[in-house]
GROMACS .gro file of C-alpha atoms in nm:
model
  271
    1UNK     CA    1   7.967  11.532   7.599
    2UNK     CA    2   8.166  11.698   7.863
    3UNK     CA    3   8.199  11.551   8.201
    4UNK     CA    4   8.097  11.691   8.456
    5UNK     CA    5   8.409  11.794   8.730
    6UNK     CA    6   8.420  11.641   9.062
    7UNK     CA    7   8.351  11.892   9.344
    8UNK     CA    8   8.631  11.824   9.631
    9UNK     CA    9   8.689  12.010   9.982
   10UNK     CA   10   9.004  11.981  10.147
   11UNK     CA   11   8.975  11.949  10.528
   12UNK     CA   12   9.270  12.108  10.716
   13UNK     CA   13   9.382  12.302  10.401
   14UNK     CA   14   9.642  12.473  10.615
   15UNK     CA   15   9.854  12.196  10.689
   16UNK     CA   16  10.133  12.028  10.489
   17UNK     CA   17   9.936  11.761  10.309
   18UNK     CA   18   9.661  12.034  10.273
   19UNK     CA   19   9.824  12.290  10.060
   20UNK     CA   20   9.974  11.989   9.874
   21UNK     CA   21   9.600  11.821   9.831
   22UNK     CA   22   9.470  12.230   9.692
   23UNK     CA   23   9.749  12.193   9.483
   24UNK     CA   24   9.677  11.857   9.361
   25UNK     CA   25   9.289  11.913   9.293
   26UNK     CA   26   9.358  12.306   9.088
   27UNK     CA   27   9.611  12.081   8.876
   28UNK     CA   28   9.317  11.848   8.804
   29UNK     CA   29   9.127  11.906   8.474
   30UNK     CA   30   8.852  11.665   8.622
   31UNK     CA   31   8.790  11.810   8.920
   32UNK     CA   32   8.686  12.166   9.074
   33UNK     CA   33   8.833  12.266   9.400
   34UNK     CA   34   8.493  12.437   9.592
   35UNK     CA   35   8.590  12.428   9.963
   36UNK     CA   36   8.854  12.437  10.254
   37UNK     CA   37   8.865  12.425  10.616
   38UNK     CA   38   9.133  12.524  10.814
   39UNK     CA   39   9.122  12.561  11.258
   40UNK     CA   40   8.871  12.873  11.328
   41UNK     CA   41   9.191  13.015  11.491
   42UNK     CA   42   9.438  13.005  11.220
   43UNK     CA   43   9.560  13.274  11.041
   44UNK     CA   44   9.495  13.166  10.695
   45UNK     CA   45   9.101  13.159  10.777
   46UNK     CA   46   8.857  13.350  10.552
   47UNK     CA   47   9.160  13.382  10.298
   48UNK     CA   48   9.094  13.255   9.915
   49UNK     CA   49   9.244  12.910   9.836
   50UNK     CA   50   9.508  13.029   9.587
   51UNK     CA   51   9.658  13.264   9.880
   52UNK     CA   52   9.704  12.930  10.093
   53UNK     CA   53   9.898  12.700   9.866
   54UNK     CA   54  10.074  12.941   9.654
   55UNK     CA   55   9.786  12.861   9.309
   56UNK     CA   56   9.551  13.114   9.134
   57UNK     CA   57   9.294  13.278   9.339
   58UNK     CA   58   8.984  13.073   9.276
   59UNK     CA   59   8.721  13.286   9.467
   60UNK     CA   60   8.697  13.003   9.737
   61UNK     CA   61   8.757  13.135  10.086
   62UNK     CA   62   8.865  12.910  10.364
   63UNK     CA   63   8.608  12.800  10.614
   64UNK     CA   64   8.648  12.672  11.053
   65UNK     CA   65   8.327  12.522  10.935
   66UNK     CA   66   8.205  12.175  10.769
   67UNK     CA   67   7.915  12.222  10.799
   68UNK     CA   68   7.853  12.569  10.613
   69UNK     CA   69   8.043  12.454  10.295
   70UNK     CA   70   7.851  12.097  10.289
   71UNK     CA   71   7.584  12.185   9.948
   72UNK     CA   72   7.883  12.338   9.784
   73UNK     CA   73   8.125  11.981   9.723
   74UNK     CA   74   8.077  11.641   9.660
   75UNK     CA   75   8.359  11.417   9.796
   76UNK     CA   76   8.600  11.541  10.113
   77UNK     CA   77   8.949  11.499  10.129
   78UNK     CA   78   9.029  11.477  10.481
   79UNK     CA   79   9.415  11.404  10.614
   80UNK     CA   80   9.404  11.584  10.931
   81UNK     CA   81   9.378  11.381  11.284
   82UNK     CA   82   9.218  11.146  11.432
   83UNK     CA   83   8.959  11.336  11.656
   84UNK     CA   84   8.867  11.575  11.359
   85UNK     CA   85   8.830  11.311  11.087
   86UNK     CA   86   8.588  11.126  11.319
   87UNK     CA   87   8.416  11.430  11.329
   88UNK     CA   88   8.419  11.537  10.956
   89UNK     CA   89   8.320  11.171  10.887
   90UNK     CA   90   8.009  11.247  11.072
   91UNK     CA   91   7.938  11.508  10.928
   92UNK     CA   92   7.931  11.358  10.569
   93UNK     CA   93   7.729  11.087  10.678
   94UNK     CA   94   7.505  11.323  10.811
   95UNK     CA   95   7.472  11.517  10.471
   96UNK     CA   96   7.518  11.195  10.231
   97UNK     CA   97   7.823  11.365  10.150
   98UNK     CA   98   8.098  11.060   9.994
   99UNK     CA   99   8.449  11.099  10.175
  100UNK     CA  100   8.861  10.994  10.131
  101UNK     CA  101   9.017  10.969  10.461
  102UNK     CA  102   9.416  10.970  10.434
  103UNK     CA  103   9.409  11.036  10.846
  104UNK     CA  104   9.597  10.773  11.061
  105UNK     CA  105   9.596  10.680  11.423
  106UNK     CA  106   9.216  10.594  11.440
  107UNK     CA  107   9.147  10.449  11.783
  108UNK     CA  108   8.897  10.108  11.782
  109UNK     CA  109   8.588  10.318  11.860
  110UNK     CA  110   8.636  10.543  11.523
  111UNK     CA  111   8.708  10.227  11.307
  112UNK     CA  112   8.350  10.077  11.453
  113UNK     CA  113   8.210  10.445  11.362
  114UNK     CA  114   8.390  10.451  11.002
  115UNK     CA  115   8.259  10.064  10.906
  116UNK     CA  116   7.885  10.209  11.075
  117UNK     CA  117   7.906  10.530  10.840
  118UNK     CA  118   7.986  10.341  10.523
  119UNK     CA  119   7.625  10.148  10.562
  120UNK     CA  120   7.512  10.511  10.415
  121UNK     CA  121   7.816  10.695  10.239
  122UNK     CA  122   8.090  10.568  10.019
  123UNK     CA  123   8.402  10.574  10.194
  124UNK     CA  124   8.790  10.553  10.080
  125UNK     CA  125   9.020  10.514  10.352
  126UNK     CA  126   9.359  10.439  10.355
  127UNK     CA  127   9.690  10.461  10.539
  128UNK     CA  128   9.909  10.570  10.190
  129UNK     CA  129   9.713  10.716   9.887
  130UNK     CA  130  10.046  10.646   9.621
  131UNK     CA  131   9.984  10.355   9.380
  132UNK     CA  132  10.344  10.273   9.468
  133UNK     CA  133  10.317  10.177   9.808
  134UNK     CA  134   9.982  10.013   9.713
  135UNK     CA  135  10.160   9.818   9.459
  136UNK     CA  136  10.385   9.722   9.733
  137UNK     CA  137  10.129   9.594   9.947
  138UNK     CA  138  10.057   9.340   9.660
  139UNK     CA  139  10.408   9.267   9.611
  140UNK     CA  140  10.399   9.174   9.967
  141UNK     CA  141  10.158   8.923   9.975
  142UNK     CA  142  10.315   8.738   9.707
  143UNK     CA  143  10.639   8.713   9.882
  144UNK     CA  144  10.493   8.619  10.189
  145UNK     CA  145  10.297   8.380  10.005
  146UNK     CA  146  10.609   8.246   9.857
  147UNK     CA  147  10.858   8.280  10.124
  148UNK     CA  148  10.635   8.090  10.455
  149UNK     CA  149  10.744   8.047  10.748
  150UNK     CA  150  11.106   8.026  10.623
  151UNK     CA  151  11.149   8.403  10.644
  152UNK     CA  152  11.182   8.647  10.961
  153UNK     CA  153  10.966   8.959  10.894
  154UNK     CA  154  11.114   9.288  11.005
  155UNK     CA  155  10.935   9.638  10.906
  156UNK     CA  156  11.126   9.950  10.932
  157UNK     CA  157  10.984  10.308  10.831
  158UNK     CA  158  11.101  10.660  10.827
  159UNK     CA  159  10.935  10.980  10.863
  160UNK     CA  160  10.999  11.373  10.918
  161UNK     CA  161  11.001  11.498  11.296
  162UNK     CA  162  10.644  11.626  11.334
  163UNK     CA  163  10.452  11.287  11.252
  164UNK     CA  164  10.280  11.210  11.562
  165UNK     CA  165  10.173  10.856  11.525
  166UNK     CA  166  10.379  10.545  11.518
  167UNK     CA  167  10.495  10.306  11.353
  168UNK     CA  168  10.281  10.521  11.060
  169UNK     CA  169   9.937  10.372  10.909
  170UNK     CA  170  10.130  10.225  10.569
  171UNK     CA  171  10.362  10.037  10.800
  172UNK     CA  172  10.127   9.874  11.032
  173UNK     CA  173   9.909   9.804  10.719
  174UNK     CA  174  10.242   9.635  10.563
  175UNK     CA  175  10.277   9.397  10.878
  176UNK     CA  176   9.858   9.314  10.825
  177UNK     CA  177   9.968   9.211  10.451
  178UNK     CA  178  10.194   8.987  10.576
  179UNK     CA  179  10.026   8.842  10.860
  180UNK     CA  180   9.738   8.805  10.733
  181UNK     CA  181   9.853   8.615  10.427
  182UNK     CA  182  10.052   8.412  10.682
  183UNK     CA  183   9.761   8.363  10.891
  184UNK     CA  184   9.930   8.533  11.163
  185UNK     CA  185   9.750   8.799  11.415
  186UNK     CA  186   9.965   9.123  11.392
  187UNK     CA  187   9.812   9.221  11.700
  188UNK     CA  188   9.993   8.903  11.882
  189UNK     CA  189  10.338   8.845  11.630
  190UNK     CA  190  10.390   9.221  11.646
  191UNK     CA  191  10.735   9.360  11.801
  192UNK     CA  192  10.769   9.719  11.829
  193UNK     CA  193  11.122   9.838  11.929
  194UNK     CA  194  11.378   9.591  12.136
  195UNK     CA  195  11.585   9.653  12.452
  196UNK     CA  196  11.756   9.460  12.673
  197UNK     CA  197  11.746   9.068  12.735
  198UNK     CA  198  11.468   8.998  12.431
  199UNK     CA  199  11.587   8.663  12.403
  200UNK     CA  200  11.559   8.489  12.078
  201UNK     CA  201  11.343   8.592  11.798
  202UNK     CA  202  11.078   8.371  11.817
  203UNK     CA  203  10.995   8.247  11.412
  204UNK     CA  204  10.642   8.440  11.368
  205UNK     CA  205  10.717   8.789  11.512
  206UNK     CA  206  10.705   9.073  11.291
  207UNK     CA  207  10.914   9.347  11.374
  208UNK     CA  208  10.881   9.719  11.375
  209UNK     CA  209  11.123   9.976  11.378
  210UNK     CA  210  11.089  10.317  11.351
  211UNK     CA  211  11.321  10.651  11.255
  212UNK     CA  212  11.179  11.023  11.318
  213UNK     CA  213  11.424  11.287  11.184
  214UNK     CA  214  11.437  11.619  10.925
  215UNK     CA  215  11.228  11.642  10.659
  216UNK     CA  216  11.179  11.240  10.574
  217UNK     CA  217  10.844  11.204  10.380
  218UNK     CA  218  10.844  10.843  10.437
  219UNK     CA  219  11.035  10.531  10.389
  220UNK     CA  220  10.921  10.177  10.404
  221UNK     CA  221  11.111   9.899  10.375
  222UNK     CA  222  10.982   9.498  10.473
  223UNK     CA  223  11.264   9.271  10.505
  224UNK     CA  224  11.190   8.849  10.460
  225UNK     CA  225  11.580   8.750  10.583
  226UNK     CA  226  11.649   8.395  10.550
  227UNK     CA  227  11.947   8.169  10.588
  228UNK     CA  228  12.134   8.261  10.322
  229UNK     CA  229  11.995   8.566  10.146
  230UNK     CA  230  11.719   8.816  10.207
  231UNK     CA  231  11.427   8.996  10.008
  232UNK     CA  232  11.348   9.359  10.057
  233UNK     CA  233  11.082   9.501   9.973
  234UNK     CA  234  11.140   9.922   9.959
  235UNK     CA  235  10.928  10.241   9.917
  236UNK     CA  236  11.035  10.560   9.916
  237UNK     CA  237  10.839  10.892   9.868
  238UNK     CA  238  11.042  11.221   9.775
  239UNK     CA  239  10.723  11.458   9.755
  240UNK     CA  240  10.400  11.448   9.911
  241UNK     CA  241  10.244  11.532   9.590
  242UNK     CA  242  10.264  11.171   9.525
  243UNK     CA  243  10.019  11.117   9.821
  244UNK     CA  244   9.821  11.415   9.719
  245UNK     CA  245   9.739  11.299   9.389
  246UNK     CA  246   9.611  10.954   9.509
  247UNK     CA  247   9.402  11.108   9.686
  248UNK     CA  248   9.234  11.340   9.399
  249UNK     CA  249   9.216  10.971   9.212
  250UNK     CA  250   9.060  10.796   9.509
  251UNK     CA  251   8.801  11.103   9.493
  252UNK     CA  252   8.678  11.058   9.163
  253UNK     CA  253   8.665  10.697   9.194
  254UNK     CA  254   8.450  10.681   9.533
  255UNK     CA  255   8.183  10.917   9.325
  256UNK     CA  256   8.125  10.562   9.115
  257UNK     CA  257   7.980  10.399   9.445
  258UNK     CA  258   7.695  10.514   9.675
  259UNK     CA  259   7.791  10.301   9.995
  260UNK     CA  260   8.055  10.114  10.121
  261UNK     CA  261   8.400  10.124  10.295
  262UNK     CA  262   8.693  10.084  10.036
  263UNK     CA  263   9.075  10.121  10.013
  264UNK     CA  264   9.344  10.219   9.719
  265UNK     CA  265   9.341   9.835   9.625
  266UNK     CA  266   8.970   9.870   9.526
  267UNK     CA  267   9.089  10.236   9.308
  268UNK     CA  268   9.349  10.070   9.178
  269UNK     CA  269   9.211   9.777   9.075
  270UNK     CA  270   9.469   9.541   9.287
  271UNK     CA  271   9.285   9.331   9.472
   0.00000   0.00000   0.00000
C-alpha cells in the first residue's frame, strides 16, 4: 500500500531558508511540494517553484497569497518573521490547516495567540529544526543536572550579518534548558552583553554573548566553567539544509496529531 505524500507550502519561498526548505521538500520521496508564497512585490512572484530554488519545474507557481493556495496543502512551513508568521498562523487556524513554525522573535502577545491556535490545529514550533542542536538541548539538561550550582553558565552564539533578532531563538531556548532544570527564571539570571563596572558575577546568572559577521549559519556553544576545568557544550551548522530538513521531518510528524502545540523534542522523541 503506498502512502500517501504529505502536501507542504513553503511561506516566504524567496528567502534563504525558503529556497533551502523547496529544496528540502522536492528531495523528499514522502512529501509533495504544492505551494509557495513569496512578498506580492517580489520579483520571483507568479514564477514556478523549480525557477526559485534552482530544482525541476514542478508546475507550482508562487503565490503573495495564503489564503488562495489554502485547499491545495496540508502542513505549512513557515520561517519568515514575526509579524507574518502570526499572520499565516491565523490563517491555518482559520482553515484547520496543521503548521511548523521555524520563525523567531515572537513578541508575548503572538506566543498567547500560538498556545490559543493550537486548542484547534496541530502546531510544531521551534527555535532550531536540526536533531543536533535538539540533541544538545538534552545534553544540556543533563549537565546542568549534574553540574548545580557549582558551574557559571555562559551562552555564546554566532550568526551571519542579516539575522535580525538576538541572542537567536536556539540560544535563548539553551539558557531556558538550563534554567529551568536549575530552577532558575531566565528572564531574572539572564545577562546579555557586559560593559563597564559589572561587578562580580553573581553565581546564578546566565550569560549571553553574541557575534554577527559573514556568512555564519550559526554557532552555539554553552559553557558550565568551574574551578578547575570546564564543560562545553558546542553546535555548529555548516548548511542550512540541516535546518531545512528538520523541518520537512517536523511536517510529516505534526500530520500524526490533530491539536496541540509541540516542539522537535516531541519529533524526535527526546523528551
Amino acid at each position: 500500500m503506498t502512502e500517501t505524500p504529505t502536501r507542504i507550502a513553503v511561506a516566504g519561498a524567496a528567502g534563504r531558508m525558503g529556497k533551502m526548505l523547496l529544496q528540502a521538500v522536492q528531495a523528499d520521496d514522502r512529501a509533495r511540494l504544492t505551494a509557495a508564497t513569496v512578498r506580492p512585490d517580489s520579483p520571483l512572484y507568479g514564477l514556478d517553484i523549480g525557477e526559485v530554488a534552482g530544482i525541476p519545474r514542478a508546475g507550482v507557481k508562487t503565490t503573495g497569497n495564503l489564503d488562495s493556495v489554502m485547499g491545495d496543502f496540508d502542513v505549512l512551513i513557515d520561517f519568515t518573521s514575526p509579524d507574518l508568521a502570526a499572520l499565516h498562523l491565523q490563517q491555518c487556524r482559520d482553515a484547520g490547516k496543521r503548521i511548523v513554525i521555524g520563525t523567531t522573535g515572537f513578541n508575548p502577545d503572538q506566543l498567547k495567540q500560538m498556545i490559543a491556535a493550537s486548542g484547534d490545529i496541530a502546531i510544531v514550533a521551534a527555535p532550531n529544526m536540526s536533531v543536533g542542536v535538539n540533541l544538545c538541548y538534552r545534553l544540556l539538561e543533563i549537565a546542568a543536572r549534574t553540574l548545580g550550582d557549582d558551574a557559571d553558565v555562559e551562552v555564546l552564539e554566532a550568526h551571519h550579518r542579516h539575522k535580525k533578532d538576538a541572542p537567536s531563538g536556539t540560544a535563548l531556548r539553551m539558557g531556558e534548558v538550563v534554567a529551568r532544570t536549575l530552577g532558575r527564571d531566565l528572564g531574572k539570571v539572564a545577562q546579555h552583553g557586559r560593559e563597564g563596572q559589572t561587578g562580580e558575577r553573581q553565581r546564578e546568572d546566565i550569560g549571553f554573548q553574541v557575534i554577527r559577521g559573514g556568512d555564519i549559519v550559526g554557532e552555539h556553544t554553552v559553557y558550565f566553567c568551574m574551578d578547575g576545568e570546564r564543560v562545553e557544550i558546542t553546535h555548529k551548522a555548516s548548511s542550512r539544509m540541516t535546518f531545512a530538513t528538520g523541518a520537512v521531518r517536523a511536517a510529516h510528524w505534526v500530520m500524526t496529531r490533530e491539536s496541540g502545540l509541540f516542539d522537535m523534542q516531541d519529533v524526535l522523541d527526546l523528551h
